Short mmCIF file of C-alpha atoms and ligand atoms in Angstrom, two decimals:
data_model
loop_
_atom_site.label_atom_id
_atom_site.label_comp_id
_atom_site.label_asym_id
_atom_site.label_seq_id
_atom_site.Cartn_x
_atom_site.Cartn_y
_atom_site.Cartn_z
CA UNK A 7 -26.51 -1.02 -4.38
CA UNK A 8 -24.11 2.17 -4.35
CA UNK A 9 -20.72 2.03 -6.03
CA UNK A 10 -17.93 4.43 -7.29
CA UNK A 11 -17.64 4.09 -11.03
CA UNK A 12 -15.65 5.82 -13.75
CA UNK A 13 -15.93 5.62 -17.47
CA UNK A 14 -12.97 7.68 -18.68
CA UNK A 15 -9.60 8.27 -17.15
CA UNK A 16 -9.05 11.56 -15.69
CA UNK A 17 -8.99 13.78 -12.48
CA UNK A 18 -10.87 12.45 -9.38
CA UNK A 19 -14.08 14.41 -11.06
CA UNK A 20 -14.48 11.49 -13.28
CA UNK A 21 -15.35 9.20 -10.14
CA UNK A 22 -19.12 9.05 -9.81
CA UNK A 23 -21.23 7.51 -6.99
CA UNK A 24 -23.85 5.54 -8.98
CA UNK A 25 -26.63 2.75 -8.25
CA UNK A 26 -25.55 -0.50 -9.84
CA UNK A 27 -26.63 -4.10 -9.58
CA UNK A 28 -25.61 -5.83 -6.44
CA UNK A 29 -23.20 -8.76 -7.30
CA UNK A 30 -23.68 -12.34 -7.03
CA UNK A 31 -20.76 -14.50 -5.97
CA UNK A 32 -19.54 -17.33 -8.16
CA UNK A 33 -18.94 -20.72 -6.72
CA UNK A 34 -15.46 -19.91 -5.21
CA UNK A 35 -16.46 -16.42 -4.05
CA UNK A 36 -17.86 -14.84 -1.02
CA UNK A 37 -20.45 -11.70 -0.93
CA UNK A 38 -19.25 -9.07 1.51
CA UNK A 39 -21.32 -6.41 2.86
CA UNK A 40 -18.59 -3.72 2.91
CA UNK A 41 -17.81 -2.01 6.20
CA UNK A 42 -14.52 -0.22 5.09
CA UNK A 43 -12.36 0.07 2.16
CA UNK A 44 -9.07 1.87 1.97
CA UNK A 45 -7.45 3.88 -0.89
CA UNK A 46 -3.92 3.35 -2.35
CA UNK A 47 -1.95 5.22 -5.04
CA UNK A 48 -2.90 2.33 -7.39
CA UNK A 49 -6.41 3.97 -7.41
CA UNK A 50 -5.34 7.30 -8.47
CA UNK A 51 -2.65 5.84 -10.95
CA UNK A 52 -5.50 3.78 -12.91
CA UNK A 53 -7.87 6.51 -12.67
CA UNK A 54 -5.38 8.92 -14.36
CA UNK A 55 -4.44 6.36 -17.02
CA UNK A 56 -0.75 7.99 -17.16
CA UNK A 57 0.92 9.71 -20.14
CA UNK A 58 -0.28 8.11 -23.56
CA UNK A 59 2.87 6.17 -24.36
CA UNK A 60 2.70 4.36 -20.86
CA UNK A 61 -1.11 3.77 -21.62
CA UNK A 62 -0.01 2.12 -24.98
CA UNK A 63 2.89 0.14 -23.38
CA UNK A 64 0.58 -1.24 -20.75
CA UNK A 65 -2.69 -1.45 -22.80
CA UNK A 66 -4.56 1.04 -20.94
CA UNK A 67 -7.15 2.74 -23.13
CA UNK A 68 -10.58 3.42 -21.74
CA UNK A 69 -10.19 2.15 -18.39
CA UNK A 70 -10.72 -1.67 -18.10
CA UNK A 71 -11.17 -1.48 -14.23
CA UNK A 72 -14.19 0.86 -13.92
CA UNK A 73 -14.69 0.01 -10.17
CA UNK A 74 -11.90 1.43 -8.27
CA UNK A 75 -10.85 0.10 -4.74
CA UNK A 76 -9.10 -3.03 -3.94
CA UNK A 77 -8.75 -3.18 -0.10
CA UNK A 78 -11.74 -4.23 1.55
CA UNK A 79 -13.14 -5.38 5.21
CA UNK A 80 -16.53 -6.19 5.88
CA UNK A 81 -19.19 -8.99 6.91
CA UNK A 82 -19.80 -12.06 4.70
CA UNK A 83 -23.28 -12.12 3.29
CA UNK A 84 -23.47 -15.31 1.33
CA UNK A 85 -20.96 -17.76 0.26
CA UNK A 86 -20.48 -19.60 -3.23
CA UNK A 87 -21.04 -23.54 -3.29
CA UNK A 88 -17.43 -24.40 -3.18
CA UNK A 89 -16.47 -22.10 -0.17
CA UNK A 90 -15.33 -23.89 2.87
CA UNK A 91 -13.64 -21.48 5.06
CA UNK A 92 -16.24 -18.60 5.55
CA UNK A 93 -19.91 -18.50 6.44
CA UNK A 94 -22.52 -15.83 6.53
CA UNK A 95 -21.99 -13.51 9.56
CA UNK A 96 -18.09 -13.98 9.24
CA UNK A 97 -15.79 -10.67 9.62
CA UNK A 98 -13.33 -10.67 6.86
CA UNK A 99 -10.62 -8.58 5.04
CA UNK A 100 -8.59 -8.91 2.02
CA UNK A 101 -8.53 -7.92 -1.70
CA UNK A 102 -11.22 -7.50 -4.34
CA UNK A 103 -12.08 -5.63 -7.35
CA UNK A 104 -14.31 -2.35 -6.91
CA UNK A 105 -14.11 -2.18 -3.05
CA UNK A 106 -15.64 1.36 -3.07
CA UNK A 107 -19.10 -0.09 -3.01
CA UNK A 108 -21.86 -1.32 -0.67
CA UNK A 109 -21.28 -4.95 -1.58
CA UNK A 110 -18.35 -6.74 -3.22
CA UNK A 111 -17.54 -10.36 -4.20
CA UNK A 112 -14.11 -11.86 -3.56
CA UNK A 113 -12.54 -15.03 -3.94
CA UNK A 114 -12.12 -17.14 -0.63
CA UNK A 115 -8.32 -17.33 -1.62
CA UNK A 116 -8.12 -13.62 -1.11
CA UNK A 117 -9.73 -13.09 2.30
CA UNK A 118 -9.01 -13.99 5.89
CA UNK A 119 -10.95 -13.60 9.11
CA UNK A 120 -10.64 -10.39 10.80
CA UNK A 121 -9.10 -10.49 14.50
CA UNK A 122 -11.67 -9.46 17.08
CA UNK A 123 -9.28 -6.67 18.35
CA UNK A 124 -9.15 -5.03 14.87
CA UNK A 125 -11.54 -2.64 13.67
CA UNK A 126 -13.12 -2.81 10.00
CA UNK A 127 -11.16 0.26 9.09
CA UNK A 128 -7.96 -1.04 10.30
CA UNK A 129 -8.45 -4.34 8.71
CA UNK A 130 -9.26 -2.51 5.35
CA UNK A 131 -6.10 -0.53 5.73
CA UNK A 132 -3.88 -3.68 5.42
CA UNK A 133 -3.91 -5.62 2.15
CA UNK A 134 -1.72 -3.74 -0.35
CA UNK A 135 0.13 -1.47 1.90
CA UNK A 136 1.08 -4.16 4.24
CA UNK A 137 1.78 -6.86 1.41
CA UNK A 138 4.21 -4.38 0.09
CA UNK A 139 5.93 -3.52 3.25
CA UNK A 140 6.16 -7.19 4.36
CA UNK A 141 7.23 -8.72 0.94
CA UNK A 142 9.54 -5.75 0.47
CA UNK A 143 11.40 -5.99 3.68
CA UNK A 144 11.21 -10.00 4.19
CA UNK A 145 11.25 -11.50 0.65
CA UNK A 146 13.26 -9.09 -1.28
CA UNK A 147 15.31 -7.40 1.58
CA UNK A 148 15.99 -10.44 3.51
CA UNK A 149 15.67 -8.37 6.71
CA UNK A 150 17.38 -9.85 9.85
CA UNK A 151 17.34 -8.89 13.50
CA UNK A 152 19.60 -6.00 14.59
CA UNK A 153 20.28 -4.72 10.94
CA UNK A 154 20.01 -0.97 10.29
CA UNK A 155 16.91 -0.48 8.14
CA UNK A 156 15.98 2.83 6.80
CA UNK A 157 12.39 3.44 5.37
CA UNK A 158 12.16 6.44 2.98
CA UNK A 159 8.60 7.53 3.17
CA UNK A 160 8.09 6.23 6.68
CA UNK A 161 4.85 8.35 7.16
CA UNK A 162 2.76 7.04 4.26
CA UNK A 163 0.38 4.02 3.77
CA UNK A 164 3.28 1.54 3.07
CA UNK A 165 5.81 3.25 5.22
CA UNK A 166 3.74 3.23 8.47
CA UNK A 167 3.26 -0.72 8.10
CA UNK A 168 7.05 -1.01 7.08
CA UNK A 169 8.33 0.82 10.43
CA UNK A 170 6.11 -1.58 12.44
CA UNK A 171 6.86 -4.86 10.23
CA UNK A 172 10.65 -4.05 10.42
CA UNK A 173 10.57 -3.76 14.19
CA UNK A 174 8.65 -6.97 14.66
CA UNK A 175 11.71 -8.35 13.01
CA UNK A 176 13.95 -6.60 15.76
CA UNK A 177 15.65 -4.54 13.20
CA UNK A 178 17.19 -1.01 14.24
CA UNK A 179 14.74 1.27 12.24
CA UNK A 180 15.19 4.74 10.85
CA UNK A 181 12.14 6.47 9.12
CA UNK A 182 12.40 9.45 6.81
CA UNK A 183 9.47 11.82 7.06
CA UNK A 184 8.57 15.48 7.29
CA UNK A 185 8.55 17.77 10.30
CA UNK A 186 4.89 17.15 11.02
CA UNK A 187 5.34 13.35 11.13
CA UNK A 188 8.48 12.93 13.10
CA UNK A 189 6.59 12.21 16.56
CA UNK A 190 4.00 9.92 14.66
CA UNK A 191 6.95 7.95 12.93
CA UNK A 192 8.69 7.54 16.41
CA UNK A 193 5.43 6.43 18.07
CA UNK A 194 4.85 3.59 15.71
CA UNK A 195 8.44 2.21 16.85
CA UNK A 196 11.12 3.98 14.61
CA UNK A 197 14.40 4.14 16.63
CA UNK A 198 14.92 7.44 14.93
CA UNK A 199 13.17 9.59 12.53
CA UNK A 200 14.77 11.92 10.01
CA UNK A 201 13.19 15.05 8.91
CA UNK A 202 13.90 15.17 5.13
CA UNK A 203 13.01 19.08 5.07
CA UNK A 204 16.05 19.53 7.06
CA UNK A 205 18.46 16.64 6.38
CA UNK A 206 19.44 14.63 3.54
CA UNK A 207 20.02 11.15 4.87
CA UNK A 208 22.25 10.12 2.00
CA UNK A 209 24.61 12.79 2.88
CA UNK A 210 24.97 11.41 6.37
CA UNK A 211 27.52 9.13 8.11
CA UNK A 212 25.29 6.23 8.87
CA UNK A 213 25.23 3.25 6.91
CA UNK A 214 22.28 0.96 6.27
CA UNK A 215 21.88 -2.85 5.59
CA UNK A 216 18.51 -2.59 4.03
CA UNK A 217 16.73 0.58 2.58
CA UNK A 218 13.04 0.58 1.64
CA UNK A 219 12.28 3.36 -0.79
CA UNK A 220 8.72 4.33 -1.03
CA UNK A 221 9.43 7.76 -2.52
CA UNK A 222 11.96 7.34 -5.32
CA UNK A 223 13.39 10.82 -4.80
CA UNK A 224 17.21 9.93 -4.71
CA UNK A 225 19.45 8.55 -7.24
CA UNK A 226 21.04 5.07 -6.98
CA UNK A 227 24.31 6.64 -6.53
CA UNK A 228 23.11 8.50 -3.42
CA UNK A 229 21.77 5.23 -1.99
CA UNK A 230 25.12 3.38 -2.92
CA UNK A 231 26.77 6.06 -0.29
CA UNK A 232 24.67 5.07 2.50
CA UNK A 233 24.34 1.40 1.90
CA UNK A 234 26.91 -1.00 3.56
CA UNK A 235 28.88 -2.99 0.85
CA UNK A 236 26.23 -6.05 0.89
CA UNK A 237 23.31 -3.75 1.63
CA UNK A 238 20.08 -4.14 -0.39
CA UNK A 239 17.82 -1.32 -1.63
CA UNK A 240 14.24 -2.31 -2.29
CA UNK A 241 12.50 0.23 -4.52
CA UNK A 242 8.62 0.07 -4.34
CA UNK A 243 7.47 3.32 -6.01
CA UNK A 244 7.98 7.02 -7.03
CA UNK A 245 5.42 9.54 -7.84
CA UNK A 246 6.43 9.94 -11.79
CA UNK A 247 5.98 6.89 -13.68
CA UNK A 248 8.91 7.84 -16.04
CA UNK A 249 11.29 7.74 -13.18
CA UNK A 250 9.81 4.51 -11.91
CA UNK A 251 10.22 2.88 -15.29
CA UNK A 252 13.95 3.93 -15.46
CA UNK A 253 14.54 2.41 -12.10
CA UNK A 254 12.79 -0.67 -13.09
CA UNK A 255 15.20 -1.14 -16.11
CA UNK A 256 18.33 0.20 -14.30
CA UNK A 257 17.96 -1.76 -11.06
CA UNK A 258 19.06 -5.30 -12.35
CA UNK A 259 21.72 -3.98 -14.44
CA UNK A 260 23.51 -1.97 -11.44
CA UNK A 261 22.98 -4.93 -9.19
CA UNK A 262 25.24 -7.05 -11.57
CA UNK A 263 27.98 -4.29 -11.30
CA UNK A 264 28.21 -3.49 -7.84
CA UNK A 265 28.18 -5.35 -4.40
CA UNK A 266 24.93 -3.79 -3.29
CA UNK A 267 21.68 -4.93 -4.62
CA UNK A 268 18.78 -2.69 -6.13
CA UNK A 269 15.50 -4.58 -6.45
CA UNK A 270 12.19 -3.12 -7.86
CA UNK A 271 9.12 -5.18 -7.18
CA UNK A 272 5.50 -5.40 -7.29
CA UNK A 273 3.66 -6.77 -4.29
CA UNK A 274 1.63 -10.14 -4.86
CA UNK A 275 -1.54 -11.25 -3.33
CA UNK A 276 -0.94 -13.90 -0.78
CA UNK A 277 -3.31 -15.49 1.68
CA UNK A 278 -0.47 -16.60 3.88
CA UNK A 279 0.78 -13.07 4.20
CA UNK A 280 -2.65 -11.79 5.03
CA UNK A 281 -2.66 -14.27 7.72
CA UNK A 282 0.76 -13.03 8.99
CA UNK A 283 -0.68 -9.63 9.14
CA UNK A 284 -3.85 -10.70 10.81
CA UNK A 285 -1.55 -12.53 13.38
CA UNK A 286 0.71 -9.34 13.89
CA UNK A 287 -2.19 -7.17 14.57
CA UNK A 288 -3.76 -9.75 16.93
CA UNK A 289 -0.64 -9.67 19.02
CA UNK A 290 -0.65 -6.00 18.93
CA UNK A 291 2.73 -5.86 17.02
CA UNK A 292 1.15 -3.89 14.02
CA UNK A 293 -1.74 -1.17 14.36
CA UNK A 294 -2.68 0.34 11.19
CA UNK A 295 -2.37 4.12 11.18
CA UNK A 296 -5.27 5.96 9.98
CA UNK A 297 -5.06 9.49 8.67
CA UNK A 298 -8.62 10.39 7.21
CA UNK A 299 -12.04 8.96 6.98
CA UNK A 300 -14.49 9.42 4.09
CA UNK A 301 -17.93 8.31 3.16
CA UNK A 302 -18.65 6.27 -0.08
CA UNK A 303 -19.90 9.56 -1.77
CA UNK A 304 -16.75 11.34 -0.73
CA UNK A 305 -14.31 8.91 -2.49
CA UNK A 306 -13.29 11.63 -5.05
CA UNK A 307 -12.22 13.91 -2.15
CA UNK A 308 -10.27 11.03 -0.65
CA UNK A 309 -8.43 10.13 -3.90
CA UNK A 310 -7.66 13.76 -4.48
CA UNK A 311 -6.19 13.95 -0.96
CA UNK A 312 -4.05 10.87 -1.48
CA UNK A 313 -2.92 12.08 -4.73
CA UNK A 314 -1.27 15.19 -3.09
CA UNK A 315 1.30 12.44 -1.50
CA UNK A 316 1.21 13.36 2.01
CA UNK A 317 -1.19 11.10 3.63
CA UNK A 318 -0.21 10.13 7.08
CA UNK A 319 -0.68 6.57 7.23
CA UNK A 320 -3.85 5.10 5.29
CA UNK A 321 -6.95 7.00 3.85
CA UNK A 322 -9.99 4.86 4.79
CA UNK A 323 -13.60 4.89 3.32
CA UNK A 324 -16.15 3.96 6.05
CA UNK A 325 -19.39 2.24 5.00
CA UNK A 326 -20.61 1.40 8.31
CA UNK A 327 -22.72 4.40 9.00
CA UNK A 328 -24.26 3.91 5.69
CA UNK A 329 -25.08 0.11 6.24
N1 NAP B 29 5.38 -1.87 -5.90
C1 NAP B 29 4.46 -2.02 -5.33
O1 NAP B 29 3.84 -3.25 -5.21
C2 NAP B 29 3.61 -0.96 -4.65
C3 NAP B 29 2.56 -1.20 -3.75
C4 NAP B 29 1.97 -0.13 -3.13
C5 NAP B 29 2.36 1.21 -3.14
N2 NAP B 29 3.43 1.44 -4.10
C6 NAP B 29 3.99 2.70 -4.47
O2 NAP B 29 4.88 3.01 -3.33
C7 NAP B 29 4.69 4.58 -3.00
C8 NAP B 29 4.41 4.72 -1.69
O3 NAP B 29 2.89 4.17 -1.52
P1 NAP B 29 2.07 4.66 -0.11
O4 NAP B 29 0.80 3.90 -0.09
O5 NAP B 29 2.83 4.69 1.02
O6 NAP B 29 1.77 6.10 -0.56
P2 NAP B 29 1.09 7.50 0.29
O7 NAP B 29 0.47 6.90 1.27
O8 NAP B 29 0.52 8.37 -0.68
O9 NAP B 29 2.56 8.06 0.73
C9 NAP B 29 2.73 9.34 1.08
C10 NAP B 29 3.76 9.74 2.10
O10 NAP B 29 4.89 9.90 1.18
C11 NAP B 29 5.67 10.66 2.18
N3 NAP B 29 6.66 11.56 1.39
C12 NAP B 29 6.42 12.46 0.49
N4 NAP B 29 7.55 13.07 0.02
C13 NAP B 29 8.66 12.44 0.69
C14 NAP B 29 10.06 12.72 0.88
N5 NAP B 29 10.61 13.41 0.09
N6 NAP B 29 10.80 11.87 1.81
C15 NAP B 29 10.19 11.03 2.48
N7 NAP B 29 8.74 11.06 2.56
C16 NAP B 29 8.00 11.63 1.67
C17 NAP B 29 4.84 11.71 2.92
O11 NAP B 29 5.31 11.99 4.01
P3 NAP B 29 5.36 13.65 4.60
O12 NAP B 29 3.86 14.08 4.31
O13 NAP B 29 5.86 13.67 5.70
O14 NAP B 29 5.94 14.28 3.39
C18 NAP B 29 3.50 10.65 3.08
O15 NAP B 29 3.45 10.29 4.20
C19 NAP B 29 3.78 5.02 -4.05
O16 NAP B 29 4.53 5.55 -5.29
C20 NAP B 29 2.97 3.76 -4.73
O17 NAP B 29 2.46 3.90 -6.06
C21 NAP B 29 4.07 0.43 -4.80
#
């Protein structure tokens, strides 16, 4: 089968589409014929490897994961002997290793059935980005109806899910994005959209109960100005690894000193949350926003585009035409 592999960290040029052996599921796994996969910043971060000191700190030498891609949707081809929830022919989506391939194996615990009203591309857009948005808003941000919630980076993979998920909790949602994405961010439910090229929301008069920061481009003191006294700022990322590391270290310290909370977190695989997302999509509360579609051999192009940092929703790899 064809799969994207890489042997050394570097630019998207290290990604090669090669012929490798079709995987065989173990007892707890399902073999999936991949219909679609989606790309996440995680894919380019692992591919790049990061600065030398960060590679050392996190034990990243030669890439351990040589098969990028974790978000997958497809059809079950065979199941392991202990698998009880799926059978050949089922349409599923979830998390796996090496999703940019014609076939993958994934544990039963990392998959759910795809709702009929959702395409494979939409389903493949969900796992990492939606987990992050859902767990960030609900578990870390304790989102409540009518709260004022701001999503910084509302037009991206995580942000487009966060806007819709926050609306499903009946929050009052403000999305921050560039001029070209204002209408899209409003169209997915944001009550207002702020154009960061014209307005710095941290200098405005509006106060927020919850900020989900997908960009990491403002200081904690700037966020404090626009957070209510008991407000929560959930930080999920930032472009530069150094600035992310500094935030990881300073957030808990600051949270002890001031009334507002600053929380950095990493999303976790949760079958329950996959089910929640499946239900939200089946009920039409969340519709994944897909920006661009690429074929398997175009994965280097897809990753290069995502790495530019201006994707409009999710970047999807479509294998349906190849199957
Ligand atoms: N902690 C976790 O578990 C976790 C999980 C997933 C992702 N992440 C991290 O979270 C971050 C976002 O992930 P993602 O998948 O959403 O990335 P993405 O899809 O690449 O996000 C791109 C978006 O960022 C927006 N953006 C860029 N500069 C901006 C600015 N100054 N103000 C507001 N928006 C801006 C862009 O909008 P415009 O084009 O309008 O500028 C674009 O829509 C990444 O750093 C990623 O590594 C963390």
